[in-house]
Amino acid sequence: MSSSHAVPGPSPIAETAPLSLCALEPRVPADRLVAEMVPPPRFDSVRFDTYVPDSNQPSQVEAVEVLSDFAAGLGGAHASGDGKRKWFGRKASAAPGTPRGVYLDGGYGVGKTHLLASLWHATPAAPSLKAFGTFVELTNLVGALGFQQTVQTLSGHRLLCIDEFELDDPGDTVLVSSLLSRLVEAGVALAATSNTLPGKLGEGRFASADFLREIQGLASHFRPLRIDGEDYRHRGLPDAPPPFSQEQVTRAAYATEGASLDDFPALLDHLARVHPSRYGALTDGLRAVCLTEVQPVPDQSTALRLVVLADRLYDREVPVLAAGLPFDRLFSEEMLNGGYRKKYFRAISRLTALARDAKGLVAQ
């Protein structure tokens, strides 16, 4: 379910030294947070017909069909909480209790974000009437605008898509659940994916029961849509390339216009000084990230910040060239067996994909 894209190759030595992410402390105004609630660059061109279902997983084919119908049903007038206007477009108003949202229930790498972005693209409404963002981005929006202003800003939307709904922070879960309740009353359709709760260690199990329980009164508004399968980023693909030498990474950083070059431990320290809501802005204009001295992440707080950065880099298709430890050894066994294990495995999967993308940066 990935799309091919051009990776910047080696070029003559840059006239200036590569930039350092550690030197950047971006400020993000609230209006930018609203304007950027669209699918990220990696998912600009995805559509239902570019999703490649695993032939061994019929649930993936079914998901495309159900979501296509759901999108088509959102083409009519905006619904209202009193049910007087149409909810599913050409169809009659939804009966009481009819789900007004879908929850994509599956493990990491089965293409949930691809499908969620495809739903956004397929919904027949102007981009200004559709919103797409991660749970973290939505909580950041509430923090920037305030609860009531966020309700007012999003209430006129046809659809709100929330990727990676966080179930591991009770306070944020209650906040967003309250927000979604207000938006449902205003007639906004919802679609979401989520992670698993802390302590739920079975990678093969799915999160719908946790999701529906944690959002409490909103549960009746969601139809769970299970998507089975393995991580597509590794389906039939070669293993991630081994790390390059520090000299190779440094040379590639100087030879690639728009590349950054940072010592990995220093970058981790810097992330602690930049709010995660700004990590997207931190990567503005980057064509590649080059890292030296990659080593194990020292603690869980640092690890969770790295997960957010990995997500932003993956969304923006920024190749990552690294020297040091392979990415599958970033997180300790304790982390990989703990409550946030799904996040860490997703980060490994995404960084591995970006490492493959970066191979062309190194002169052979």
Tab-separated table of C-alpha atoms in Angstrom, residues 10-355:
chain	number	residue	atom	x	y	z
A	10	PRO	CA	23.799	12.056	-4.798
A	11	SER	CA	24.668	15.401	-6.338
A	12	PRO	CA	27.763	17.555	-6.404
A	13	ILE	CA	28.980	18.664	-2.996
A	14	ALA	CA	26.569	21.252	-1.627
A	15	GLU	CA	27.778	24.823	-1.498
A	16	THR	CA	26.808	25.022	2.155
A	17	ALA	CA	26.998	22.575	5.021
A	18	PRO	CA	23.888	20.492	5.741
A	19	LEU	CA	21.477	21.976	8.226
A	20	SER	CA	21.139	20.634	11.751
A	21	LEU	CA	17.753	19.774	13.203
A	22	CYS	CA	19.230	20.571	16.602
A	23	ALA	CA	19.521	24.226	15.542
A	24	LEU	CA	15.812	24.520	14.759
A	25	GLU	CA	13.060	25.509	17.190
A	26	PRO	CA	10.029	26.183	14.982
A	27	ARG	CA	6.936	28.054	16.136
A	28	VAL	CA	3.614	26.900	14.693
A	29	PRO	CA	0.649	29.340	14.680
A	30	ALA	CA	-2.815	27.970	15.379
A	31	ASP	CA	-4.124	28.761	11.893
A	32	ARG	CA	-1.423	26.530	10.409
A	33	LEU	CA	-2.586	23.667	12.640
A	34	VAL	CA	-6.079	23.993	11.158
A	35	ALA	CA	-4.911	24.377	7.561
A	36	GLU	CA	-2.680	21.320	7.842
A	37	MET	CA	-5.484	18.979	8.889
A	38	VAL	CA	-5.282	17.143	5.576
A	39	PRO	CA	-3.634	13.826	4.678
A	40	PRO	CA	0.160	14.180	4.885
A	41	PRO	CA	2.301	14.284	1.724
A	42	ARG	CA	2.916	10.525	1.727
A	43	PHE	CA	-0.825	10.043	1.336
A	44	ASP	CA	-1.555	12.864	-1.121
A	45	SER	CA	-2.088	10.499	-4.024
A	46	VAL	CA	-3.462	7.383	-2.310
A	47	ARG	CA	-6.910	6.234	-3.313
A	48	PHE	CA	-8.976	3.119	-2.770
A	49	ASP	CA	-7.848	1.792	-6.154
A	50	THR	CA	-4.162	2.203	-5.198
A	51	TYR	CA	-4.617	0.057	-2.091
A	52	VAL	CA	-3.240	-3.406	-2.899
A	53	PRO	CA	-5.082	-5.964	-0.763
A	54	ASP	CA	-3.252	-9.065	0.409
A	55	SER	CA	-4.798	-11.920	-1.576
A	56	ASN	CA	-4.817	-14.015	1.602
A	57	GLN	CA	-6.817	-11.421	3.566
A	58	PRO	CA	-10.425	-11.037	2.354
A	59	SER	CA	-11.082	-8.486	5.107
A	60	GLN	CA	-8.863	-6.033	3.209
A	61	VAL	CA	-11.041	-6.299	0.098
A	62	GLU	CA	-14.163	-5.881	2.231
A	63	ALA	CA	-12.703	-2.785	3.911
A	64	VAL	CA	-12.291	-1.042	0.556
A	65	GLU	CA	-15.886	-1.823	-0.408
A	66	VAL	CA	-17.372	-0.693	2.909
A	67	LEU	CA	-15.358	2.524	3.044
A	68	SER	CA	-16.135	3.368	-0.592
A	69	ASP	CA	-19.842	3.097	0.177
A	70	PHE	CA	-19.387	5.132	3.350
A	71	ALA	CA	-17.647	7.923	1.422
A	72	ALA	CA	-20.352	7.957	-1.257
A	73	GLY	CA	-22.978	8.268	1.454
A	74	LEU	CA	-21.420	11.475	2.736
A	75	GLY	CA	-22.104	13.387	-0.450
A	76	GLY	CA	-25.431	14.865	0.573
A	77	ALA	CA	-26.363	17.744	2.827
A	78	HIS	CA	-24.562	18.139	6.130
A	79	ALA	CA	-26.396	16.286	8.874
A	80	SER	CA	-27.690	17.862	12.025
A	81	GLY	CA	-28.012	16.388	15.457
A	82	ASP	CA	-31.815	16.461	15.314
A	83	GLY	CA	-31.860	14.081	12.351
A	84	LYS	CA	-34.021	16.403	10.208
A	85	ARG	CA	-31.471	16.608	7.399
A	86	LYS	CA	-29.971	13.739	5.476
A	87	TRP	CA	-26.984	11.916	6.936
A	88	PHE	CA	-26.095	9.495	4.175
A	89	GLY	CA	-26.552	11.815	1.214
A	90	ARG	CA	-28.995	10.347	-1.275
A	91	LYS	CA	-30.351	7.947	1.309
A	92	ALA	CA	-32.952	8.764	3.911
A	93	SER	CA	-31.907	10.136	7.256
A	94	ALA	CA	-30.119	7.565	9.357
A	95	ALA	CA	-32.291	5.785	11.876
A	96	PRO	CA	-31.543	6.373	15.555
A	97	GLY	CA	-28.547	4.307	16.594
A	98	THR	CA	-27.165	4.004	13.059
A	99	PRO	CA	-23.356	4.276	13.232
A	100	ARG	CA	-22.129	7.675	12.091
A	101	GLY	CA	-18.531	6.593	11.932
A	102	VAL	CA	-16.168	3.757	11.166
A	103	TYR	CA	-13.269	2.438	13.196
A	104	LEU	CA	-10.489	0.684	11.249
A	105	ASP	CA	-9.366	-2.160	13.476
A	106	GLY	CA	-6.058	-3.812	12.623
A	107	GLY	CA	-2.395	-4.242	13.443
A	108	TYR	CA	0.363	-1.923	12.303
A	109	GLY	CA	1.294	-2.020	8.638
A	110	VAL	CA	-2.004	-3.353	7.246
A	111	GLY	CA	-2.696	-0.053	5.513
A	112	LYS	CA	-5.141	1.619	7.906
A	113	THR	CA	-3.743	5.092	7.252
A	114	HIS	CA	-3.839	4.478	3.486
A	115	LEU	CA	-7.521	3.546	3.774
A	116	LEU	CA	-8.308	6.443	6.111
A	117	ALA	CA	-6.681	8.920	3.710
A	118	SER	CA	-8.488	7.285	0.783
A	119	LEU	CA	-11.770	7.830	2.612
A	120	TRP	CA	-10.894	11.512	3.020
A	121	HIS	CA	-10.052	11.849	-0.681
A	122	ALA	CA	-13.155	9.932	-1.794
A	123	THR	CA	-15.635	11.900	0.309
A	124	PRO	CA	-17.403	14.291	-2.108
A	125	ALA	CA	-16.826	17.544	-0.251
A	126	ALA	CA	-14.449	20.474	-0.513
A	127	PRO	CA	-11.157	20.026	1.386
A	128	SER	CA	-12.233	22.790	3.754
A	129	LEU	CA	-15.163	20.581	4.816
A	130	LYS	CA	-12.994	17.579	5.625
A	131	ALA	CA	-10.320	17.226	8.322
A	132	PHE	CA	-7.600	14.607	8.715
A	133	GLY	CA	-5.091	14.372	11.537
A	134	THR	CA	-3.527	12.197	14.167
A	135	PHE	CA	-4.892	12.100	17.680
A	136	VAL	CA	-1.864	14.105	18.831
A	137	GLU	CA	-2.511	16.756	16.198
A	138	LEU	CA	-6.154	16.987	17.288
A	139	THR	CA	-5.216	17.465	20.953
A	140	ASN	CA	-2.679	20.085	19.867
A	141	LEU	CA	-5.448	21.876	17.983
A	142	VAL	CA	-7.603	21.949	21.127
A	143	GLY	CA	-4.624	23.276	23.065
A	144	ALA	CA	-4.041	26.026	20.517
A	145	LEU	CA	-7.658	27.092	19.914
A	146	GLY	CA	-9.408	26.074	23.101
A	147	PHE	CA	-12.211	23.510	23.336
A	148	GLN	CA	-15.137	25.700	22.300
A	149	GLN	CA	-13.311	27.264	19.343
A	150	THR	CA	-12.251	23.808	18.133
A	151	VAL	CA	-15.875	22.634	18.282
A	152	GLN	CA	-16.952	25.715	16.331
A	153	THR	CA	-14.135	25.276	13.767
A	154	LEU	CA	-14.881	21.625	13.030
A	155	SER	CA	-18.683	21.548	13.437
A	156	GLY	CA	-19.308	22.560	9.831
A	157	HIS	CA	-17.199	19.692	8.477
A	158	ARG	CA	-18.603	16.719	6.592
A	159	LEU	CA	-15.921	14.309	7.872
A	160	LEU	CA	-13.236	14.109	10.549
A	161	CYS	CA	-10.587	11.394	10.208
A	162	ILE	CA	-8.429	10.624	13.261
A	163	ASP	CA	-5.358	8.460	12.764
A	164	GLU	CA	-3.731	6.621	15.685
A	165	PHE	CA	-6.317	7.458	18.326
A	166	GLU	CA	-4.333	7.369	21.571
A	167	LEU	CA	-5.850	5.105	24.206
A	168	ASP	CA	-2.962	5.311	26.665
A	169	ASP	CA	-3.655	8.760	28.136
A	170	PRO	CA	-7.003	8.788	30.009
A	171	GLY	CA	-7.122	12.595	30.207
A	172	ASP	CA	-6.638	13.122	26.492
A	173	THR	CA	-9.050	10.293	25.694
A	174	VAL	CA	-11.795	11.986	27.732
A	175	LEU	CA	-10.993	15.364	26.135
A	176	VAL	CA	-11.219	14.071	22.571
A	177	SER	CA	-14.244	11.903	23.330
A	178	SER	CA	-16.030	15.025	24.615
A	179	LEU	CA	-15.019	16.883	21.454
A	180	LEU	CA	-16.253	14.095	19.205
A	181	SER	CA	-19.561	13.946	21.072
A	182	ARG	CA	-20.130	17.613	20.274
A	183	LEU	CA	-19.150	17.079	16.646
A	184	VAL	CA	-21.486	14.089	16.285
A	185	GLU	CA	-24.306	16.263	17.607
A	186	ALA	CA	-23.414	18.769	14.889
A	187	GLY	CA	-23.610	16.060	12.214
A	188	VAL	CA	-19.930	15.417	11.528
A	189	ALA	CA	-19.081	11.912	10.304
A	190	LEU	CA	-16.150	10.240	12.022
A	191	ALA	CA	-13.502	7.725	11.026
A	192	ALA	CA	-10.634	6.550	13.209
A	193	THR	CA	-7.797	4.139	13.764
A	194	SER	CA	-6.130	3.569	17.130
A	195	ASN	CA	-3.263	2.007	18.984
A	196	THR	CA	-3.624	-0.565	21.762
A	197	LEU	CA	-3.799	0.122	25.455
A	198	PRO	CA	-0.737	-0.265	27.707
A	199	GLY	CA	-0.383	-3.825	28.945
A	200	LYS	CA	-2.123	-5.367	25.952
A	201	LEU	CA	0.825	-7.358	24.749
A	202	GLY	CA	-0.594	-9.657	22.077
A	203	GLU	CA	0.555	-8.166	18.771
A	204	GLY	CA	-1.989	-10.319	16.960
A	205	ARG	CA	-4.956	-8.995	18.908
A	206	PHE	CA	-6.930	-5.990	17.806
A	207	ALA	CA	-7.981	-2.835	19.573
A	208	SER	CA	-11.679	-2.377	18.808
A	209	ALA	CA	-12.914	-3.576	22.215
A	210	ASP	CA	-10.511	-1.190	23.956
A	211	PHE	CA	-11.380	1.654	21.619
A	212	LEU	CA	-15.137	1.293	21.980
A	213	ARG	CA	-14.902	0.942	25.754
A	214	GLU	CA	-12.619	3.945	26.217
A	215	ILE	CA	-14.730	6.326	24.137
A	216	GLN	CA	-17.758	5.253	26.198
A	217	GLY	CA	-20.848	7.124	24.993
A	218	LEU	CA	-19.432	7.428	21.475
A	219	ALA	CA	-19.199	3.682	20.915
A	220	SER	CA	-22.628	3.425	19.307
A	221	HIS	CA	-21.553	5.869	16.603
A	222	PHE	CA	-18.786	3.608	15.275
A	223	ARG	CA	-18.922	0.498	13.149
A	224	PRO	CA	-15.732	-1.526	13.761
A	225	LEU	CA	-14.158	-2.643	10.497
A	226	ARG	CA	-11.553	-5.334	11.064
A	227	ILE	CA	-8.551	-5.443	8.717
A	228	ASP	CA	-6.348	-8.510	9.049
A	229	GLY	CA	-2.877	-8.890	7.586
A	230	GLU	CA	0.839	-8.492	8.064
A	231	ASP	CA	2.963	-5.364	7.850
A	232	TYR	CA	2.904	-4.474	4.145
A	233	ARG	CA	6.144	-2.491	4.441
A	234	HIS	CA	7.967	-5.796	4.722
A	235	ARG	CA	5.691	-7.936	2.542
A	236	GLY	CA	7.907	-9.344	-0.170
A	237	LEU	CA	10.557	-6.645	0.342
A	238	PRO	CA	14.216	-7.121	1.215
A	239	ASP	CA	15.460	-6.510	4.738
A	240	ALA	CA	16.457	-2.985	5.650
A	241	PRO	CA	19.965	-2.096	4.503
A	242	PRO	CA	22.601	-2.268	7.227
A	243	PRO	CA	23.745	1.082	8.632
A	244	PHE	CA	26.393	2.907	6.645
A	245	SER	CA	29.677	4.196	7.999
A	246	GLN	CA	29.833	7.616	9.592
A	247	GLU	CA	32.007	8.810	6.708
A	248	GLN	CA	29.452	7.629	4.122
A	249	VAL	CA	26.580	9.322	5.952
A	250	THR	CA	28.496	12.571	6.388
A	251	ARG	CA	29.580	12.607	2.751
A	252	ALA	CA	25.991	11.970	1.602
A	253	ALA	CA	24.699	14.795	3.814
A	254	TYR	CA	27.124	17.264	2.230
A	255	ALA	CA	26.339	15.959	-1.266
A	256	THR	CA	22.554	16.179	-0.947
A	257	GLU	CA	20.867	19.542	-1.153
A	258	GLY	CA	18.293	19.961	1.591
A	259	ALA	CA	19.753	17.230	3.823
A	260	SER	CA	20.252	17.508	7.568
A	261	LEU	CA	23.122	16.014	9.536
A	262	ASP	CA	22.915	15.353	13.267
A	263	ASP	CA	24.473	13.243	15.956
A	264	PHE	CA	21.670	10.914	17.083
A	265	PRO	CA	22.066	11.388	20.859
A	266	ALA	CA	22.159	15.181	20.403
A	267	LEU	CA	18.986	15.036	18.297
A	268	LEU	CA	17.204	13.013	20.984
A	269	ASP	CA	18.180	15.646	23.548
A	270	HIS	CA	16.880	18.396	21.257
A	271	LEU	CA	13.508	16.681	20.812
A	272	ALA	CA	12.948	17.098	24.547
A	273	ARG	CA	13.074	20.881	24.037
A	274	VAL	CA	10.643	20.986	21.093
A	275	HIS	CA	6.958	20.236	21.606
A	276	PRO	CA	5.855	17.221	19.519
A	277	SER	CA	3.233	19.414	17.817
A	278	ARG	CA	6.167	21.166	16.113
A	279	TYR	CA	7.941	18.059	14.820
A	280	GLY	CA	6.203	18.416	11.468
A	281	ALA	CA	7.467	21.977	11.145
A	282	LEU	CA	10.904	20.724	12.197
A	283	THR	CA	11.027	18.723	8.958
A	284	ASP	CA	9.848	21.530	6.639
A	285	GLY	CA	11.838	21.501	3.404
A	286	LEU	CA	13.943	18.486	4.327
A	287	ARG	CA	14.981	16.164	1.510
A	288	ALA	CA	16.871	13.715	3.712
A	289	VAL	CA	17.804	13.137	7.352
A	290	CYS	CA	21.340	11.906	7.999
A	291	LEU	CA	22.199	10.563	11.439
A	292	THR	CA	25.513	9.518	12.973
A	293	GLU	CA	26.165	7.476	16.100
A	294	VAL	CA	22.729	5.847	16.224
A	295	GLN	CA	22.499	3.964	19.514
A	296	PRO	CA	19.815	2.513	21.811
A	297	VAL	CA	17.193	4.966	23.024
A	298	PRO	CA	17.885	5.522	26.735
A	299	ASP	CA	14.405	5.787	28.233
A	300	GLN	CA	10.715	5.610	27.452
A	301	SER	CA	10.020	9.356	27.335
A	302	THR	CA	12.762	9.773	24.756
A	303	ALA	CA	11.495	6.737	22.860
A	304	LEU	CA	7.971	8.134	22.607
A	305	ARG	CA	9.286	11.432	21.235
A	306	LEU	CA	11.284	9.516	18.637
A	307	VAL	CA	8.114	7.666	17.625
A	308	VAL	CA	6.410	11.008	16.851
A	309	LEU	CA	9.395	12.191	14.805
A	310	ALA	CA	9.461	8.890	12.899
A	311	ASP	CA	5.765	9.338	12.079
A	312	ARG	CA	6.302	12.876	10.772
A	313	LEU	CA	9.290	11.803	8.642
A	314	TYR	CA	7.352	8.853	7.248
A	315	ASP	CA	4.305	11.010	6.471
A	316	ARG	CA	6.526	13.441	4.570
A	317	GLU	CA	8.539	10.715	2.791
A	318	VAL	CA	11.877	11.976	4.101
A	319	PRO	CA	14.595	9.314	3.618
A	320	VAL	CA	16.712	8.527	6.692
A	321	LEU	CA	20.382	7.596	6.275
A	322	ALA	CA	22.057	6.328	9.419
A	323	ALA	CA	25.398	5.228	10.824
A	324	GLY	CA	25.558	3.146	13.975
A	325	LEU	CA	23.015	0.695	15.342
A	326	PRO	CA	20.378	-0.859	13.025
A	327	PHE	CA	16.917	0.579	13.563
A	328	ASP	CA	15.512	-2.729	14.805
A	329	ARG	CA	17.795	-2.437	17.832
A	330	LEU	CA	16.774	1.082	18.877
A	331	PHE	CA	14.387	-0.029	21.605
A	332	SER	CA	15.165	-2.300	24.543
A	333	GLU	CA	13.500	-5.663	25.074
A	334	GLU	CA	11.692	-4.147	28.035
A	335	MET	CA	10.231	-1.431	25.775
A	336	LEU	CA	9.264	-3.935	23.078
A	337	ASN	CA	7.465	-6.056	25.657
A	338	GLY	CA	5.780	-3.139	27.413
A	339	GLY	CA	2.555	-1.222	27.015
A	340	TYR	CA	3.798	0.993	24.179
A	341	ARG	CA	5.219	-1.849	22.138
A	342	LYS	CA	2.902	-1.230	19.189
A	343	LYS	CA	4.204	2.320	18.837
A	344	TYR	CA	7.802	1.105	18.915
A	345	PHE	CA	7.199	-1.597	16.329
A	346	ARG	CA	5.497	0.961	14.101
A	347	ALA	CA	8.484	3.287	14.445
A	348	ILE	CA	10.893	0.464	13.567
A	349	SER	CA	8.755	-0.453	10.561
A	350	ARG	CA	8.589	3.117	9.303
A	351	LEU	CA	12.246	3.945	9.905
A	352	THR	CA	13.182	0.731	8.122
A	353	ALA	CA	11.122	1.795	5.104
A	354	LEU	CA	12.798	5.226	5.127
A	355	ALA	CA	16.218	3.579	5.387
